[in-house]
CSV table of C-alpha atoms in Angstrom, one decimal:
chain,number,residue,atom,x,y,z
A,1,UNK,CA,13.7,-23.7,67.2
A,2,UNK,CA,14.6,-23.3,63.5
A,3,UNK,CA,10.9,-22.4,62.8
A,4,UNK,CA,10.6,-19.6,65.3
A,5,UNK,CA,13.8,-17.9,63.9
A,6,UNK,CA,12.1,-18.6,59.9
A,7,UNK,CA,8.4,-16.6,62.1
A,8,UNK,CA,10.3,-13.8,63.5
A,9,UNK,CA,11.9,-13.2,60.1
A,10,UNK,CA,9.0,-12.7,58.8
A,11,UNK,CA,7.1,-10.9,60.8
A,12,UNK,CA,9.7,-8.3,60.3
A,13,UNK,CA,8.9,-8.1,56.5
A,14,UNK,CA,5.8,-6.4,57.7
A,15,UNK,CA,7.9,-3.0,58.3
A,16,UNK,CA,10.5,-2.7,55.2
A,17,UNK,CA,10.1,-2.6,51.2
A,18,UNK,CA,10.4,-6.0,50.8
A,19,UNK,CA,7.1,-6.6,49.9
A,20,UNK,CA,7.3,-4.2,47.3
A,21,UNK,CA,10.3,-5.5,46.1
A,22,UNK,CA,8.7,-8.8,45.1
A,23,UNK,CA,5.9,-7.2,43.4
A,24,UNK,CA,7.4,-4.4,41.6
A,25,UNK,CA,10.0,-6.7,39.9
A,26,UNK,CA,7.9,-8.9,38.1
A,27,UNK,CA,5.3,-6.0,37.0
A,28,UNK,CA,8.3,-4.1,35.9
A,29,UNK,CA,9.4,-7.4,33.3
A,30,UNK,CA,5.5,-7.8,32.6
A,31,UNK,CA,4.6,-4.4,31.6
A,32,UNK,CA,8.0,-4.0,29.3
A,33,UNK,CA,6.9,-7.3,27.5
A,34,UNK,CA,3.3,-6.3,27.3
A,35,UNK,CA,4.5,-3.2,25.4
A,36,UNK,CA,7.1,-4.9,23.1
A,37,UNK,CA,4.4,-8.0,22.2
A,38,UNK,CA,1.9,-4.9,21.7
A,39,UNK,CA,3.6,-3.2,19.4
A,40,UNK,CA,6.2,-5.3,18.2
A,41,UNK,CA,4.2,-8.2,17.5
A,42,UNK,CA,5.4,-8.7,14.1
A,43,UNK,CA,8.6,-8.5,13.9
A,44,UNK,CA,9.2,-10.3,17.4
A,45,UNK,CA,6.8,-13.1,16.6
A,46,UNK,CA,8.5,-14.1,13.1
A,47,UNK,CA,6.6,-17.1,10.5
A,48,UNK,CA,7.3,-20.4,12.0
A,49,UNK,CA,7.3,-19.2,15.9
A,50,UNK,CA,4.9,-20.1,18.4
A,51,UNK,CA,3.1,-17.1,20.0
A,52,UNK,CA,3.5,-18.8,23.5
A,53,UNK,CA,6.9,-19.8,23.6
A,54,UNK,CA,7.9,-16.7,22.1
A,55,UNK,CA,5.9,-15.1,24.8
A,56,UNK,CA,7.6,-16.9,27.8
A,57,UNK,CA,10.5,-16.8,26.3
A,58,UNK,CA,10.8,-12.6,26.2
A,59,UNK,CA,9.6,-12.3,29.9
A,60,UNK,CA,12.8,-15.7,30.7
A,61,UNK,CA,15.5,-13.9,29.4
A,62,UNK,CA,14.9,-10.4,31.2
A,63,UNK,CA,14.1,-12.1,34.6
A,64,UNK,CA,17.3,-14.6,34.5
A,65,UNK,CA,19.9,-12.2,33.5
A,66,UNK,CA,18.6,-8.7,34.4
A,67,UNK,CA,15.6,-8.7,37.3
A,68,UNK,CA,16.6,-12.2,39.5
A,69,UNK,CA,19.7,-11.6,39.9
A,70,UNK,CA,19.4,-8.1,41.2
A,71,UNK,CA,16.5,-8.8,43.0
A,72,UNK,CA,18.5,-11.5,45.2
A,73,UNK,CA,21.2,-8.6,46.1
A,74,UNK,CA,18.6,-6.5,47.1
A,75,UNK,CA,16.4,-8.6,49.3
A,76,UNK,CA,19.6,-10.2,50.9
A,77,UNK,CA,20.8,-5.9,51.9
A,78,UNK,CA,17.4,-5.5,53.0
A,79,UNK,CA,17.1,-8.3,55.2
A,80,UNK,CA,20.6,-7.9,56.5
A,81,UNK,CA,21.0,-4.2,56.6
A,82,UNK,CA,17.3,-4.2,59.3
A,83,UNK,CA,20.0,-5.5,61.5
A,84,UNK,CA,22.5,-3.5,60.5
A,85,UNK,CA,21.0,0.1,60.8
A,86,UNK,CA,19.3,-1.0,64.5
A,87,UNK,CA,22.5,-2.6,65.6
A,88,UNK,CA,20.2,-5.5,66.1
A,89,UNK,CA,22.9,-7.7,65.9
A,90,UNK,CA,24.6,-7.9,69.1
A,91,UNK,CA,21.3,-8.6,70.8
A,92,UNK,CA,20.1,-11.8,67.8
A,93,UNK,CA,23.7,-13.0,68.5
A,94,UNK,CA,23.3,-12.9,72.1
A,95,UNK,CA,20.0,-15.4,71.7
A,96,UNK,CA,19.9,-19.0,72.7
A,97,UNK,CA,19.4,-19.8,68.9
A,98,UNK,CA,22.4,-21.6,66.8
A,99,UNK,CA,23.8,-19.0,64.8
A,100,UNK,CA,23.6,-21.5,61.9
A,101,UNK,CA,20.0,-21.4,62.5
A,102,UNK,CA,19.6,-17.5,62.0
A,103,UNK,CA,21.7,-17.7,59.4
A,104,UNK,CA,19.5,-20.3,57.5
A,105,UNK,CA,16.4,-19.0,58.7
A,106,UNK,CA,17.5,-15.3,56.9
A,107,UNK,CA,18.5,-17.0,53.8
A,108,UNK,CA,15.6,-19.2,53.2
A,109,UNK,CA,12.9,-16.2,54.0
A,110,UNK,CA,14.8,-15.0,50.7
A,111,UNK,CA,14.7,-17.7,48.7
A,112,UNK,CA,11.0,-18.0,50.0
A,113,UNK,CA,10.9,-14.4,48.5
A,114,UNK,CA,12.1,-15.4,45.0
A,115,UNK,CA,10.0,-18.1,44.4
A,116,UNK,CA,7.0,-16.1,45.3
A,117,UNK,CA,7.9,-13.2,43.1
A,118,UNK,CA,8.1,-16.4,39.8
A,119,UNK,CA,5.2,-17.3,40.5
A,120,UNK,CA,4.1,-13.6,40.3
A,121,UNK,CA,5.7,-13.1,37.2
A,122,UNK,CA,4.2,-16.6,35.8
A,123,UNK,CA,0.2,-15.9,36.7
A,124,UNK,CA,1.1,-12.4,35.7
A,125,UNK,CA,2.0,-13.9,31.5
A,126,UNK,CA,-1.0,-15.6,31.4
A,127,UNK,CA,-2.9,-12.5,32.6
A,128,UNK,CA,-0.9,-10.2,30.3
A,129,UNK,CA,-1.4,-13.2,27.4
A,130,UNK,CA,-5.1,-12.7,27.7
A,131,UNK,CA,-5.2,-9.4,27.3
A,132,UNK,CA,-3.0,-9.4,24.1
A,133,UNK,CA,-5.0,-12.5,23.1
A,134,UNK,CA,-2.5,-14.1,22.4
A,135,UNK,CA,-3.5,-17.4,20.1
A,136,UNK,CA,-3.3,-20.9,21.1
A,137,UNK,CA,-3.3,-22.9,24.9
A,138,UNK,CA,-0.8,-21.7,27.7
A,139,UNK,CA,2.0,-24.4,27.7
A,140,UNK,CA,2.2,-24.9,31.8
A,141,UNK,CA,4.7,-27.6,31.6
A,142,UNK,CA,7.0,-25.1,29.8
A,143,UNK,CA,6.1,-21.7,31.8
A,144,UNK,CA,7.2,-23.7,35.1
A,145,UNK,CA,10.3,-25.1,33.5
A,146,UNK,CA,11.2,-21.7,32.7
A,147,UNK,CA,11.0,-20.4,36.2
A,148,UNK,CA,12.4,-23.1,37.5
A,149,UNK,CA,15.5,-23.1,35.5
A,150,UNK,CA,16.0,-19.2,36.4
A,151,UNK,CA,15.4,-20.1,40.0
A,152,UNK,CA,17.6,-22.8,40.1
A,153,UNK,CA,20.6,-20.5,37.6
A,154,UNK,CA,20.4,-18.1,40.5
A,155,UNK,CA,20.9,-20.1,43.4
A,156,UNK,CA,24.6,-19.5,43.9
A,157,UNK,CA,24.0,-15.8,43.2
A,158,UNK,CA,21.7,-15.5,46.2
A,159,UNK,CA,24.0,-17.5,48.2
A,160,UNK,CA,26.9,-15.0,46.9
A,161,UNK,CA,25.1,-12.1,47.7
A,162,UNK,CA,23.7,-12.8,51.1
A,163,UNK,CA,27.0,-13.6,52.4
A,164,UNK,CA,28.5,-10.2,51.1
A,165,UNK,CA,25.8,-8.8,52.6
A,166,UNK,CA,26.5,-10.5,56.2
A,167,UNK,CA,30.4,-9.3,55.6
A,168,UNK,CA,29.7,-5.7,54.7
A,169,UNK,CA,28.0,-3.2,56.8
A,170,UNK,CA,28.1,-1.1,53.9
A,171,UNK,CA,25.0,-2.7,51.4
A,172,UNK,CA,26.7,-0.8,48.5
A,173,UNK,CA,29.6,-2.9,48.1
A,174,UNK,CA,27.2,-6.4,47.4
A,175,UNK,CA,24.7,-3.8,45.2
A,176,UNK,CA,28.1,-2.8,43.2
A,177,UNK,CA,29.3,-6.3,42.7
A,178,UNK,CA,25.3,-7.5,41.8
A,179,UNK,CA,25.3,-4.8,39.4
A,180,UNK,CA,28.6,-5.1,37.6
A,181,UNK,CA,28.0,-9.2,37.6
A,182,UNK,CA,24.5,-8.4,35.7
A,183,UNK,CA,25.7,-6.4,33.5
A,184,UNK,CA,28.7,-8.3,32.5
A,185,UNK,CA,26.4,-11.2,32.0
A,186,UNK,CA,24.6,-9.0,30.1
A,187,UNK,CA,26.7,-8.0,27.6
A,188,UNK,CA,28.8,-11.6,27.2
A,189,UNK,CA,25.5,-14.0,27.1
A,190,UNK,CA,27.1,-15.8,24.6
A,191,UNK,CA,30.6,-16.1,25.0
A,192,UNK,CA,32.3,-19.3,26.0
A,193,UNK,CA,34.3,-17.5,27.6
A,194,UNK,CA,32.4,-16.3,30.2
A,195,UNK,CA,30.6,-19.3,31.2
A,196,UNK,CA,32.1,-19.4,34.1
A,197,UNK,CA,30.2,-16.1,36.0
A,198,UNK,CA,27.6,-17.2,38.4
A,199,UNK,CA,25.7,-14.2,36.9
A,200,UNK,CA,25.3,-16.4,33.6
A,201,UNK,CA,24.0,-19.6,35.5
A,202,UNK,CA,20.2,-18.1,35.3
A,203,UNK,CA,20.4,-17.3,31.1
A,204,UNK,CA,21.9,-20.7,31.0
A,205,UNK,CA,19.6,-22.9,32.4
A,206,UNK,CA,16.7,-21.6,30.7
A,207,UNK,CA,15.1,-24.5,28.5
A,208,UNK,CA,15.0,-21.8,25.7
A,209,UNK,CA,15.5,-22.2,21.8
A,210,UNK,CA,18.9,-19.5,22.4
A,211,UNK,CA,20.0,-22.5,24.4
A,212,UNK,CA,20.0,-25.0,22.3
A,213,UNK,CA,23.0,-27.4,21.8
A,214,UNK,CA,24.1,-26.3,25.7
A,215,UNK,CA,24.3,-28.5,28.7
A,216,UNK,CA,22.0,-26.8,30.5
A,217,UNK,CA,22.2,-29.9,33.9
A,218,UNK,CA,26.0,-28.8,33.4
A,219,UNK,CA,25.2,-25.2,34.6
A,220,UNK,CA,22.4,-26.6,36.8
A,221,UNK,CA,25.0,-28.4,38.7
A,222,UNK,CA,27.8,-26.0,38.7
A,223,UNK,CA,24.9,-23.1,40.0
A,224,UNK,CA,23.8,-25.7,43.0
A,225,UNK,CA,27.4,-26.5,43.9
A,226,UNK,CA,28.4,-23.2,43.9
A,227,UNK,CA,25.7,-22.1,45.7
A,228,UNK,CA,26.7,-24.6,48.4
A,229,UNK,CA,29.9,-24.2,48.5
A,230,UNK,CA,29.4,-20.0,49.2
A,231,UNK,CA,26.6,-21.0,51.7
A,232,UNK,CA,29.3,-23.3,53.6
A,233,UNK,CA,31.8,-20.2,53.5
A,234,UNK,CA,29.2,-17.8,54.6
A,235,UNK,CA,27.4,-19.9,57.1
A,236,UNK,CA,31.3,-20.6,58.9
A,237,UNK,CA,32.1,-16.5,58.4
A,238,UNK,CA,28.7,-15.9,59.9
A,239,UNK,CA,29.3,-18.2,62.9
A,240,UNK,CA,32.5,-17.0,63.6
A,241,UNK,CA,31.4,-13.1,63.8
A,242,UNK,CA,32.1,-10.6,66.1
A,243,UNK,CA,29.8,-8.7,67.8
C-alpha cells in the first residue's frame, strides 16, 4: 500500500517545477564555483592546499548552508501546496490509505529529491573539474563524505519544513522561516552560540578543514534526532487533520 501512495507521488512530479528545482540548484552552486576557481584560482587555491579538496570544499559550503536548506522548503511547498491549490486534500484524506502512509510517502519523494539533486551536484564537480583541469585524481571517498554529511546536516530541516508546510495553507510562512534560518546560519557559522539552529546542522557536519576540532557525530546525532522528533510531531498533526 505504502508503495502505491510513494507511485502516485510521483507521477504527479510530472506536472510541477519540481524537476527543475533539482537541476537548477546544483547548476546554480556549479556555475558560481566554476567562475570563482576560473578566475580566482590563485588566491582561493593558496601554497600548501590541495586543488581537489579545495574544489569540493567551495561547492560543500554553499550547498550545506545556502542551496540544501532552501531547496528542502521549497520542494516540501511544492509538493504540499499541489494539494493545497486543488483542494486535493479532502478527497487523499478520504482514501483507504493510513494517513501515516501519505504522510511518509510525501516526505520520502523529497528526500528522494535531495539525494538526487547531490548526486547532481557531485558528477557535476568532476565535470566542471575537467574542464578547469584541475591537477591531481578526484578523491571519491571525500566527494561522497561531503554530500553525505550535508544530506544528513539537513535532515531535521526537511522534516521542519515539510511539516510547516502540511500546517500552513499559506507556503510563505515555511519559505519566510527557510529563509530567515539560512540566512541566520549564514551570518553566525561560527559562533558557539548558535550551534543550536537546525539551519547550522548541514555546515557542521561537513568533514571540511573549517571544521576541524568540532564534533561533527555530535551534530550528526542532534540533526537525526531532531529530525525525528519533528517528523513524530508532524506525522501526529498530520493524522489528526481536519478536512
Amino acid at each position: 500500500m505504502f508503495w502505491r501512495i510513494v507511485n502516485a507521488e510521483r507521477m504527479k512530479l510530472k506536472s510541477n517545477w519540481v524537476l527543475f528545482s533539482v537541476v537548477m540548484a546544483p547548476l546554480f552552486v556549479l556555475l558560481i564555483q566554476f567562475a570563482n576557481f576560473m578566475f580566482r584560482y590563485q588566491s582561493v587555491v593558496r601554497k600548501g592546499d590541495i586543488p581537489w579538496v579545495k574544489f569540493i570544499e567551495q561547492h560543500a559550503v554553499i550547498w550545506a548552508v545556502m542551496i540544501l536548506p532552501i531547496l528542502a522548503a521549497v520542494l516540501s511547498s511544492i509538493l504540499i501546496g499541489v494539494e493545497n491549490t486543488d483542494n486535493n486534500w479532502k478527497y487523499i484524506l478520504s482514501l483507504p490509505f493510513k494517513r501515516g502512509y501519505i504522510y511518509l510517502a510525501k516526505l520520502s519523494i523529497i528526500f528522494y529529491l535531495l539525494v538526487v539533486s547531490s548526486i547532481l551536484l557531485g558528477l557535476g564537480m568532476i565535470v566542471s573539474a575537467s574542464l578547469l583541469d584541475l591537477p591531481g585524481q578526484v578523491p571519491i571517498v571525500f566527494l561522497i563524505k561531503a554530500l553525505l554529511g550535508a544530506l544528513v546536516g539537513v535532515f531535521a530541516i526537511l522534516n521542519i519544513q515539510f511539516w510547516l508546510s502540511t500546517k500552513f495553507e499559506n507556503p510563505g510562512i515555511p519559505l519566510a522561516i527557510a529563509i530567515c534560518g539560512t540566512v541566520t546560519a549564514l551570518f553566525l557559522l561560527q559562533s558557539t552560540f548558535t550551534r543550536w539552529l537546525p539551519w547550522v546542522y548541514p555546515y557542521l557536519t561537513l568533514p571540511i578543514k573549517l571544521n576541524e576540532g568540532i564534533n561533527i557525530v555530535w551534530y550528526v546525532c542532534q540533526s537525526v534526532i531532531l529530525g525525528f522528533l519533528c517528523f513524530g510531531a508532524g506525522l501526529r498533526q498530520f493524522v489528526n487533520k481536519d478536512v
